[in-house]
Amino acid sequence: YLLQKVARSILKKNMQPGRPFIVAVEGNIGSGKSTFLEYFNNFEGVEVLSEPVESWRNLNGNNLLGLMYEDPKKWSFTFQSYVQLTMLQNHLKPTKASIKLMERSIFSARYCFVEKMKRDRILPHSSAAVLDAWFQWITNSMNINIDLIVYLRTSPEIVYQRIMERNRPEEKLVSLEYIQSLHEIHEDWLNNKCLHHCPAPVLIINADLDKAIIQREYQHWKSAILNEKP
Ligand code: DCP
């Protein structure tokens, strides 16, 4: 009877027994989130959920990412509404793996990108209020658990260079100013902790390091990221 009572109270607190350890990887555009995920995808018991950029580029033939960069005032609300939906789908996706590794989260969509669009008045108050109402309802009424945030911390100049080199057609319109300001917002949220609520402890990794040597850094933090017991 006592065991049943404990189990019930655990379930009530959304701490489902046996649920995976959930890690969200965050960082500026071009900070190396995909490379990080590729590295950790090789370990047993890890399920990687990449960001659904491809579906943002093709929703029934509509390139929402491209539209958002071409005419931000017209399309940012549409784009961020869809991002919020696809992020929620990733958060709620069941897994049998013991570690669920997610690229970004519903939180960075709201606290970094929507935040930036609000500050720049790209999103009018009315549209931001609708996105916020959805965000508040989702995060208050659903199990959006995150156990660890890995923050790939970079310098804006370095990621800007990488973005220019990878040459995604939609991102041709991204400016260094935009990247600098997104950097400050990530910093305030995850490093200075003075902006919005932080949903999990944060592990900061120096992601300015070159692709060839950053694996050493990943190796160094592997046991913390994969929640391995000593
Ligand atoms: N984006 C956005 N709003 C969001 C999430 C992403 O405008 N809520 C945009 C910014 C980029 C593209 O989507 O143009 C992908 O951004 P990410 O930083 O999420 O992914 P990257 O592919 O840049 O990651 P990395 O290079 O770190 O692997």
PDB file of C-alpha atoms and ligand atoms in Angstrom:
ATOM      1  CA  TYR A   1       0.000   0.000   0.000  1.00  0.00           C
ATOM      2  CA  LEU A   2       2.816   2.371   0.971  1.00  0.00           C
ATOM      3  CA  LEU A   3       4.662   1.623  -2.265  1.00  0.00           C
ATOM      4  CA  GLN A   4       1.536   2.346  -4.284  1.00  0.00           C
ATOM      5  CA  LYS A   5       1.124   5.628  -2.457  1.00  0.00           C
ATOM      6  CA  VAL A   6       4.731   6.663  -3.193  1.00  0.00           C
ATOM      7  CA  ALA A   7       4.412   5.634  -6.846  1.00  0.00           C
ATOM      8  CA  ARG A   8       1.188   7.641  -7.169  1.00  0.00           C
ATOM      9  CA  SER A   9       2.760  10.720  -5.645  1.00  0.00           C
ATOM     10  CA  ILE A  10       5.767  10.408  -7.983  1.00  0.00           C
ATOM     11  CA  LEU A  11       3.438  10.230 -10.972  1.00  0.00           C
ATOM     12  CA  LYS A  12       1.529  13.228  -9.694  1.00  0.00           C
ATOM     13  CA  LYS A  13       4.720  15.272  -9.666  1.00  0.00           C
ATOM     14  CA  ASN A  14       5.309  14.379 -13.329  1.00  0.00           C
ATOM     15  CA  MET A  15       8.424  12.453 -12.377  1.00  0.00           C
ATOM     16  CA  GLN A  16       7.420   9.295 -14.179  1.00  0.00           C
ATOM     17  CA  PRO A  17       9.579   6.456 -12.894  1.00  0.00           C
ATOM     18  CA  GLY A  18      11.878   5.274 -15.642  1.00  0.00           C
ATOM     19  CA  ARG A  19      11.394   8.358 -17.777  1.00  0.00           C
ATOM     20  CA  PRO A  20      14.472   9.287 -19.826  1.00  0.00           C
ATOM     21  CA  PHE A  21      17.063  11.844 -18.790  1.00  0.00           C
ATOM     22  CA  ILE A  22      16.295  14.781 -21.067  1.00  0.00           C
ATOM     23  CA  VAL A  23      19.022  17.056 -22.384  1.00  0.00           C
ATOM     24  CA  ALA A  24      18.409  20.139 -24.540  1.00  0.00           C
ATOM     25  CA  VAL A  25      21.303  21.577 -26.503  1.00  0.00           C
ATOM     26  CA  GLU A  26      21.118  25.335 -26.932  1.00  0.00           C
ATOM     27  CA  GLY A  27      23.316  28.019 -28.480  1.00  0.00           C
ATOM     28  CA  ASN A  28      23.389  30.680 -31.147  1.00  0.00           C
ATOM     29  CA  ILE A  29      22.706  29.977 -34.826  1.00  0.00           C
ATOM     30  CA  GLY A  30      25.773  28.111 -36.166  1.00  0.00           C
ATOM     31  CA  SER A  31      27.102  27.222 -32.707  1.00  0.00           C
ATOM     32  CA  GLY A  32      27.531  23.558 -33.670  1.00  0.00           C
ATOM     33  CA  LYS A  33      24.408  21.948 -32.237  1.00  0.00           C
ATOM     34  CA  SER A  34      24.162  19.460 -35.117  1.00  0.00           C
ATOM     35  CA  THR A  35      27.804  18.386 -34.733  1.00  0.00           C
ATOM     36  CA  PHE A  36      27.226  17.909 -31.015  1.00  0.00           C
ATOM     37  CA  LEU A  37      24.170  15.745 -31.687  1.00  0.00           C
ATOM     38  CA  GLU A  38      26.014  13.684 -34.309  1.00  0.00           C
ATOM     39  CA  TYR A  39      28.748  12.929 -31.772  1.00  0.00           C
ATOM     40  CA  PHE A  40      26.355  11.803 -29.025  1.00  0.00           C
ATOM     41  CA  ASN A  41      24.166   9.864 -31.442  1.00  0.00           C
ATOM     42  CA  ASN A  42      26.854   7.177 -31.481  1.00  0.00           C
ATOM     43  CA  PHE A  43      26.297   6.142 -27.868  1.00  0.00           C
ATOM     44  CA  GLU A  44      23.985   3.372 -26.790  1.00  0.00           C
ATOM     45  CA  GLY A  45      20.725   4.328 -25.134  1.00  0.00           C
ATOM     46  CA  VAL A  46      20.695   7.824 -26.666  1.00  0.00           C
ATOM     47  CA  GLU A  47      17.904   9.074 -28.897  1.00  0.00           C
ATOM     48  CA  VAL A  48      18.655  12.289 -30.745  1.00  0.00           C
ATOM     49  CA  LEU A  49      15.841  14.601 -31.800  1.00  0.00           C
ATOM     50  CA  SER A  50      17.192  17.077 -34.321  1.00  0.00           C
ATOM     51  CA  GLU A  51      15.486  20.370 -34.888  1.00  0.00           C
ATOM     52  CA  PRO A  52      12.835  20.013 -37.587  1.00  0.00           C
ATOM     53  CA  VAL A  53      14.424  22.684 -39.850  1.00  0.00           C
ATOM     54  CA  GLU A  54      13.490  20.657 -42.932  1.00  0.00           C
ATOM     55  CA  SER A  55       9.799  20.845 -42.070  1.00  0.00           C
ATOM     56  CA  TRP A  56      10.160  24.596 -41.448  1.00  0.00           C
ATOM     57  CA  ARG A  57      11.520  24.828 -44.982  1.00  0.00           C
ATOM     58  CA  ASN A  58       8.761  22.744 -46.465  1.00  0.00           C
ATOM     59  CA  LEU A  59       5.312  22.715 -44.912  1.00  0.00           C
ATOM     60  CA  ASN A  60       3.063  21.561 -47.748  1.00  0.00           C
ATOM     61  CA  GLY A  61       5.416  23.294 -50.166  1.00  0.00           C
ATOM     62  CA  ASN A  62       5.782  26.487 -48.081  1.00  0.00           C
ATOM     63  CA  ASN A  63       9.258  27.547 -46.980  1.00  0.00           C
ATOM     64  CA  LEU A  64       8.306  29.268 -43.708  1.00  0.00           C
ATOM     65  CA  LEU A  65      11.954  29.832 -42.713  1.00  0.00           C
ATOM     66  CA  GLY A  66      12.649  31.558 -46.029  1.00  0.00           C
ATOM     67  CA  LEU A  67       9.478  33.670 -45.811  1.00  0.00           C
ATOM     68  CA  MET A  68      10.382  34.753 -42.270  1.00  0.00           C
ATOM     69  CA  TYR A  69      13.803  36.063 -43.365  1.00  0.00           C
ATOM     70  CA  GLU A  70      12.438  37.666 -46.560  1.00  0.00           C
ATOM     71  CA  ASP A  71       9.612  39.575 -44.893  1.00  0.00           C
ATOM     72  CA  PRO A  72       9.939  39.278 -41.093  1.00  0.00           C
ATOM     73  CA  LYS A  73       7.036  41.616 -40.257  1.00  0.00           C
ATOM     74  CA  LYS A  74       4.645  39.601 -42.377  1.00  0.00           C
ATOM     75  CA  TRP A  75       5.792  36.062 -41.586  1.00  0.00           C
ATOM     76  CA  SER A  76       7.411  35.908 -38.131  1.00  0.00           C
ATOM     77  CA  PHE A  77       4.182  35.051 -36.359  1.00  0.00           C
ATOM     78  CA  THR A  78       3.396  32.270 -38.833  1.00  0.00           C
ATOM     79  CA  PHE A  79       6.916  30.902 -38.573  1.00  0.00           C
ATOM     80  CA  GLN A  80       7.166  31.015 -34.761  1.00  0.00           C
ATOM     81  CA  SER A  81       3.695  29.454 -34.382  1.00  0.00           C
ATOM     82  CA  TYR A  82       4.867  26.505 -36.427  1.00  0.00           C
ATOM     83  CA  VAL A  83       8.230  26.323 -34.617  1.00  0.00           C
ATOM     84  CA  GLN A  84       6.345  26.183 -31.313  1.00  0.00           C
ATOM     85  CA  LEU A  85       4.198  23.307 -32.577  1.00  0.00           C
ATOM     86  CA  THR A  86       7.164  21.281 -33.888  1.00  0.00           C
ATOM     87  CA  MET A  87       9.104  21.860 -30.654  1.00  0.00           C
ATOM     88  CA  LEU A  88       6.139  20.663 -28.618  1.00  0.00           C
ATOM     89  CA  GLN A  89       5.942  17.558 -30.813  1.00  0.00           C
ATOM     90  CA  ASN A  90       9.600  16.821 -30.028  1.00  0.00           C
ATOM     91  CA  HIS A  91       9.090  17.374 -26.292  1.00  0.00           C
ATOM     92  CA  LEU A  92       6.139  15.001 -26.245  1.00  0.00           C
ATOM     93  CA  LYS A  93       7.652  12.329 -28.492  1.00  0.00           C
ATOM     94  CA  PRO A  94       7.883   9.131 -26.466  1.00  0.00           C
ATOM     95  CA  THR A  95      11.156   7.249 -26.422  1.00  0.00           C
ATOM     96  CA  LYS A  96      12.417   3.918 -25.162  1.00  0.00           C
ATOM     97  CA  ALA A  97      15.945   5.337 -24.884  1.00  0.00           C
ATOM     98  CA  SER A  98      17.325   6.267 -21.481  1.00  0.00           C
ATOM     99  CA  ILE A  99      18.692   9.599 -22.749  1.00  0.00           C
ATOM    100  CA  LYS A 100      16.676  11.959 -24.914  1.00  0.00           C
ATOM    101  CA  LEU A 101      18.890  14.547 -26.556  1.00  0.00           C
ATOM    102  CA  MET A 102      16.996  17.456 -28.107  1.00  0.00           C
ATOM    103  CA  GLU A 103      18.216  20.217 -30.390  1.00  0.00           C
ATOM    104  CA  ARG A 104      16.823  23.380 -28.812  1.00  0.00           C
ATOM    105  CA  SER A 105      13.519  23.479 -26.956  1.00  0.00           C
ATOM    106  CA  ILE A 106      10.233  25.312 -26.754  1.00  0.00           C
ATOM    107  CA  PHE A 107      12.002  27.563 -24.222  1.00  0.00           C
ATOM    108  CA  SER A 108      14.678  28.952 -26.544  1.00  0.00           C
ATOM    109  CA  ALA A 109      12.026  29.508 -29.203  1.00  0.00           C
ATOM    110  CA  ARG A 110      10.147  31.731 -26.747  1.00  0.00           C
ATOM    111  CA  TYR A 111      12.969  33.181 -24.632  1.00  0.00           C
ATOM    112  CA  CYS A 112      15.469  33.857 -27.446  1.00  0.00           C
ATOM    113  CA  PHE A 113      13.816  34.135 -30.857  1.00  0.00           C
ATOM    114  CA  VAL A 114      10.353  35.440 -29.965  1.00  0.00           C
ATOM    115  CA  GLU A 115      12.065  37.687 -27.403  1.00  0.00           C
ATOM    116  CA  LYS A 116      14.271  39.178 -30.108  1.00  0.00           C
ATOM    117  CA  MET A 117      11.305  39.696 -32.446  1.00  0.00           C
ATOM    118  CA  LYS A 118       9.359  41.414 -29.672  1.00  0.00           C
ATOM    119  CA  ARG A 119      12.265  43.743 -28.895  1.00  0.00           C
ATOM    120  CA  ASP A 120      12.665  44.668 -32.550  1.00  0.00           C
ATOM    121  CA  ARG A 121       8.906  45.221 -32.914  1.00  0.00           C
ATOM    122  CA  ILE A 122       8.922  42.630 -35.679  1.00  0.00           C
ATOM    123  CA  LEU A 123       6.118  40.943 -33.780  1.00  0.00           C
ATOM    124  CA  PRO A 124       3.357  43.348 -32.794  1.00  0.00           C
ATOM    125  CA  HIS A 125       2.038  43.116 -29.199  1.00  0.00           C
ATOM    126  CA  SER A 126      -1.094  41.322 -30.360  1.00  0.00           C
ATOM    127  CA  SER A 127       0.798  38.538 -32.164  1.00  0.00           C
ATOM    128  CA  ALA A 128       3.322  38.152 -29.351  1.00  0.00           C
ATOM    129  CA  ALA A 129       0.439  37.888 -26.873  1.00  0.00           C
ATOM    130  CA  VAL A 130      -1.095  35.007 -28.835  1.00  0.00           C
ATOM    131  CA  LEU A 131       2.235  33.126 -28.999  1.00  0.00           C
ATOM    132  CA  ASP A 132       2.663  33.772 -25.283  1.00  0.00           C
ATOM    133  CA  ALA A 133      -0.802  32.520 -24.399  1.00  0.00           C
ATOM    134  CA  TRP A 134      -0.049  29.241 -26.194  1.00  0.00           C
ATOM    135  CA  PHE A 135       3.399  29.039 -24.584  1.00  0.00           C
ATOM    136  CA  GLN A 136       2.038  29.628 -21.067  1.00  0.00           C
ATOM    137  CA  TRP A 137      -0.751  27.102 -21.508  1.00  0.00           C
ATOM    138  CA  ILE A 138       1.591  24.464 -22.952  1.00  0.00           C
ATOM    139  CA  THR A 139       4.294  24.831 -20.313  1.00  0.00           C
ATOM    140  CA  ASN A 140       1.817  24.977 -17.428  1.00  0.00           C
ATOM    141  CA  SER A 141      -0.331  22.057 -18.424  1.00  0.00           C
ATOM    142  CA  MET A 142       2.032  19.589 -20.097  1.00  0.00           C
ATOM    143  CA  ASN A 143       5.074  17.620 -19.061  1.00  0.00           C
ATOM    144  CA  ILE A 144       7.814  19.674 -20.655  1.00  0.00           C
ATOM    145  CA  ASN A 145      10.649  18.211 -18.623  1.00  0.00           C
ATOM    146  CA  ILE A 146      14.296  19.070 -19.178  1.00  0.00           C
ATOM    147  CA  ASP A 147      16.999  17.747 -16.842  1.00  0.00           C
ATOM    148  CA  LEU A 148      20.045  19.464 -18.320  1.00  0.00           C
ATOM    149  CA  ILE A 149      20.742  22.263 -20.759  1.00  0.00           C
ATOM    150  CA  VAL A 150      24.023  22.122 -22.664  1.00  0.00           C
ATOM    151  CA  TYR A 151      24.839  25.669 -23.743  1.00  0.00           C
ATOM    152  CA  LEU A 152      27.246  25.779 -26.680  1.00  0.00           C
ATOM    153  CA  ARG A 153      28.728  29.186 -25.984  1.00  0.00           C
ATOM    154  CA  THR A 154      30.283  31.015 -28.919  1.00  0.00           C
ATOM    155  CA  SER A 155      31.533  34.406 -30.041  1.00  0.00           C
ATOM    156  CA  PRO A 156      29.186  36.144 -32.474  1.00  0.00           C
ATOM    157  CA  GLU A 157      31.987  36.814 -34.995  1.00  0.00           C
ATOM    158  CA  ILE A 158      32.908  33.124 -35.146  1.00  0.00           C
ATOM    159  CA  VAL A 159      29.367  31.853 -35.679  1.00  0.00           C
ATOM    160  CA  TYR A 160      28.696  34.590 -38.219  1.00  0.00           C
ATOM    161  CA  GLN A 161      31.679  33.337 -40.202  1.00  0.00           C
ATOM    162  CA  ARG A 162      30.368  29.760 -40.002  1.00  0.00           C
ATOM    163  CA  ILE A 163      26.883  30.818 -41.118  1.00  0.00           C
ATOM    164  CA  MET A 164      28.332  32.624 -44.128  1.00  0.00           C
ATOM    165  CA  GLU A 165      30.453  29.583 -44.994  1.00  0.00           C
ATOM    166  CA  ARG A 166      27.636  27.027 -44.755  1.00  0.00           C
ATOM    167  CA  ASN A 167      25.643  29.253 -47.072  1.00  0.00           C
ATOM    168  CA  ARG A 168      22.035  28.223 -46.331  1.00  0.00           C
ATOM    169  CA  PRO A 169      20.044  30.216 -48.902  1.00  0.00           C
ATOM    170  CA  GLU A 170      17.523  31.495 -46.303  1.00  0.00           C
ATOM    171  CA  GLU A 171      20.289  32.744 -44.002  1.00  0.00           C
ATOM    172  CA  LYS A 172      21.879  35.065 -46.589  1.00  0.00           C
ATOM    173  CA  LEU A 173      19.863  37.850 -44.968  1.00  0.00           C
ATOM    174  CA  VAL A 174      21.205  37.233 -41.433  1.00  0.00           C
ATOM    175  CA  SER A 175      23.336  40.164 -40.221  1.00  0.00           C
ATOM    176  CA  LEU A 176      26.174  40.222 -37.699  1.00  0.00           C
ATOM    177  CA  GLU A 177      24.046  42.603 -35.590  1.00  0.00           C
ATOM    178  CA  TYR A 178      21.268  39.976 -35.423  1.00  0.00           C
ATOM    179  CA  ILE A 179      23.759  37.312 -34.322  1.00  0.00           C
ATOM    180  CA  GLN A 180      25.307  39.644 -31.714  1.00  0.00           C
ATOM    181  CA  SER A 181      21.957  40.428 -30.249  1.00  0.00           C
ATOM    182  CA  LEU A 182      20.854  36.743 -30.206  1.00  0.00           C
ATOM    183  CA  HIS A 183      24.158  36.017 -28.447  1.00  0.00           C
ATOM    184  CA  GLU A 184      23.389  38.574 -25.708  1.00  0.00           C
ATOM    185  CA  ILE A 185      19.932  37.092 -25.229  1.00  0.00           C
ATOM    186  CA  HIS A 186      21.335  33.543 -24.906  1.00  0.00           C
ATOM    187  CA  GLU A 187      23.929  34.892 -22.460  1.00  0.00           C
ATOM    188  CA  ASP A 188      21.333  36.639 -20.316  1.00  0.00           C
ATOM    189  CA  TRP A 189      19.122  33.581 -20.251  1.00  0.00           C
ATOM    190  CA  LEU A 190      21.678  30.787 -19.753  1.00  0.00           C
ATOM    191  CA  ASN A 191      24.843  32.387 -18.379  1.00  0.00           C
ATOM    192  CA  ASN A 192      23.854  35.506 -16.452  1.00  0.00           C
ATOM    193  CA  LYS A 193      20.456  33.972 -15.591  1.00  0.00           C
ATOM    194  CA  CYS A 194      18.842  37.387 -15.552  1.00  0.00           C
ATOM    195  CA  LEU A 195      16.345  36.837 -18.329  1.00  0.00           C
ATOM    196  CA  HIS A 196      13.369  34.517 -17.989  1.00  0.00           C
ATOM    197  CA  HIS A 197      13.184  31.291 -16.110  1.00  0.00           C
ATOM    198  CA  CYS A 198      15.835  28.647 -16.681  1.00  0.00           C
ATOM    199  CA  PRO A 199      14.141  25.242 -16.807  1.00  0.00           C
ATOM    200  CA  ALA A 200      17.207  23.095 -15.897  1.00  0.00           C
ATOM    201  CA  PRO A 201      20.828  23.305 -14.715  1.00  0.00           C
ATOM    202  CA  VAL A 202      23.150  24.613 -17.425  1.00  0.00           C
ATOM    203  CA  LEU A 203      26.436  23.113 -18.601  1.00  0.00           C
ATOM    204  CA  ILE A 204      28.458  25.630 -20.600  1.00  0.00           C
ATOM    205  CA  ILE A 205      30.829  24.394 -23.316  1.00  0.00           C
ATOM    206  CA  ASN A 206      33.261  26.570 -25.248  1.00  0.00           C
ATOM    207  CA  ALA A 207      31.962  26.007 -28.765  1.00  0.00           C
ATOM    208  CA  ASP A 208      34.325  28.472 -30.463  1.00  0.00           C
ATOM    209  CA  LEU A 209      36.748  25.556 -30.673  1.00  0.00           C
ATOM    210  CA  ASP A 210      37.378  24.119 -34.077  1.00  0.00           C
ATOM    211  CA  LYS A 211      35.369  21.071 -35.190  1.00  0.00           C
ATOM    212  CA  ALA A 212      38.560  18.983 -35.143  1.00  0.00           C
ATOM    213  CA  ILE A 213      39.288  19.553 -31.438  1.00  0.00           C
ATOM    214  CA  ILE A 214      35.854  20.138 -29.942  1.00  0.00           C
ATOM    215  CA  GLN A 215      35.341  16.360 -29.689  1.00  0.00           C
ATOM    216  CA  ARG A 216      37.853  16.399 -26.820  1.00  0.00           C
ATOM    217  CA  GLU A 217      35.570  18.806 -25.008  1.00  0.00           C
ATOM    218  CA  TYR A 218      32.558  16.572 -25.656  1.00  0.00           C
ATOM    219  CA  GLN A 219      34.520  13.570 -24.405  1.00  0.00           C
ATOM    220  CA  HIS A 220      35.421  15.493 -21.248  1.00  0.00           C
ATOM    221  CA  TRP A 221      31.768  16.231 -20.436  1.00  0.00           C
ATOM    222  CA  LYS A 222      30.334  12.928 -21.692  1.00  0.00           C
ATOM    223  CA  SER A 223      29.475  11.417 -18.316  1.00  0.00           C
ATOM    224  CA  ALA A 224      27.627  14.541 -17.146  1.00  0.00           C
ATOM    225  CA  ILE A 225      25.726  14.814 -20.417  1.00  0.00           C
ATOM    226  CA  LEU A 226      24.753  11.146 -20.480  1.00  0.00           C
ATOM    227  CA  ASN A 227      23.981  11.125 -16.751  1.00  0.00           C
ATOM    228  CA  GLU A 228      26.446   8.297 -16.116  1.00  0.00           C
ATOM    229  CA  LYS A 229      26.778   7.346 -12.471  1.00  0.00           C
ATOM    230  CA  PRO A 230      30.387   7.354 -11.194  1.00  0.00           C
TER     231      PRO A 230
HETATM  232  N1  DCP B   1      15.249  29.904 -35.986  1.00  0.00           N
HETATM  233  C1  DCP B   1      14.349  30.915 -35.696  1.00  0.00           C
HETATM  234  N2  DCP B   1      13.515  30.797 -34.621  1.00  0.00           N
HETATM  235  C2  DCP B   1      13.574  29.721 -33.824  1.00  0.00           C
HETATM  236  C3  DCP B   1      14.497  28.695 -34.069  1.00  0.00           C
HETATM  237  C4  DCP B   1      15.338  28.826 -35.168  1.00  0.00           C
HETATM  238  O1  DCP B   1      14.306  31.918 -36.422  1.00  0.00           O
HETATM  239  N3  DCP B   1      12.724  29.640 -32.809  1.00  0.00           N
HETATM  240  C5  DCP B   1      16.074  29.985 -37.210  1.00  0.00           C
HETATM  241  C6  DCP B   1      17.475  30.474 -37.025  1.00  0.00           C
HETATM  242  C7  DCP B   1      18.242  29.738 -38.099  1.00  0.00           C
HETATM  243  C8  DCP B   1      17.485  28.427 -38.281  1.00  0.00           C
HETATM  244  O2  DCP B   1      16.178  28.679 -37.753  1.00  0.00           O
HETATM  245  O3  DCP B   1      18.188  30.448 -39.322  1.00  0.00           O
HETATM  246  C9  DCP B   1      18.127  27.266 -37.554  1.00  0.00           C
HETATM  247  O4  DCP B   1      18.643  27.780 -36.346  1.00  0.00           O
HETATM  248  P1  DCP B   1      19.306  26.987 -35.165  1.00  0.00           P
HETATM  249  O5  DCP B   1      20.264  27.855 -34.444  1.00  0.00           O
HETATM  250  O6  DCP B   1      18.226  26.455 -34.313  1.00  0.00           O
HETATM  251  O7  DCP B   1      20.029  25.767 -35.873  1.00  0.00           O
HETATM  252  P2  DCP B   1      21.435  25.701 -36.627  1.00  0.00           P
HETATM  253  O8  DCP B   1      21.210  24.832 -37.822  1.00  0.00           O
HETATM  254  O9  DCP B   1      21.995  27.054 -36.847  1.00  0.00           O
HETATM  255  O10 DCP B   1      22.289  24.942 -35.556  1.00  0.00           O
HETATM  256  P3  DCP B   1      23.848  24.608 -35.535  1.00  0.00           P
HETATM  257  O11 DCP B   1      24.519  25.352 -36.641  1.00  0.00           O
HETATM  258  O12 DCP B   1      24.254  25.047 -34.170  1.00  0.00           O
HETATM  259  O13 DCP B   1      23.919  23.139 -35.737  1.00  0.00           O
END
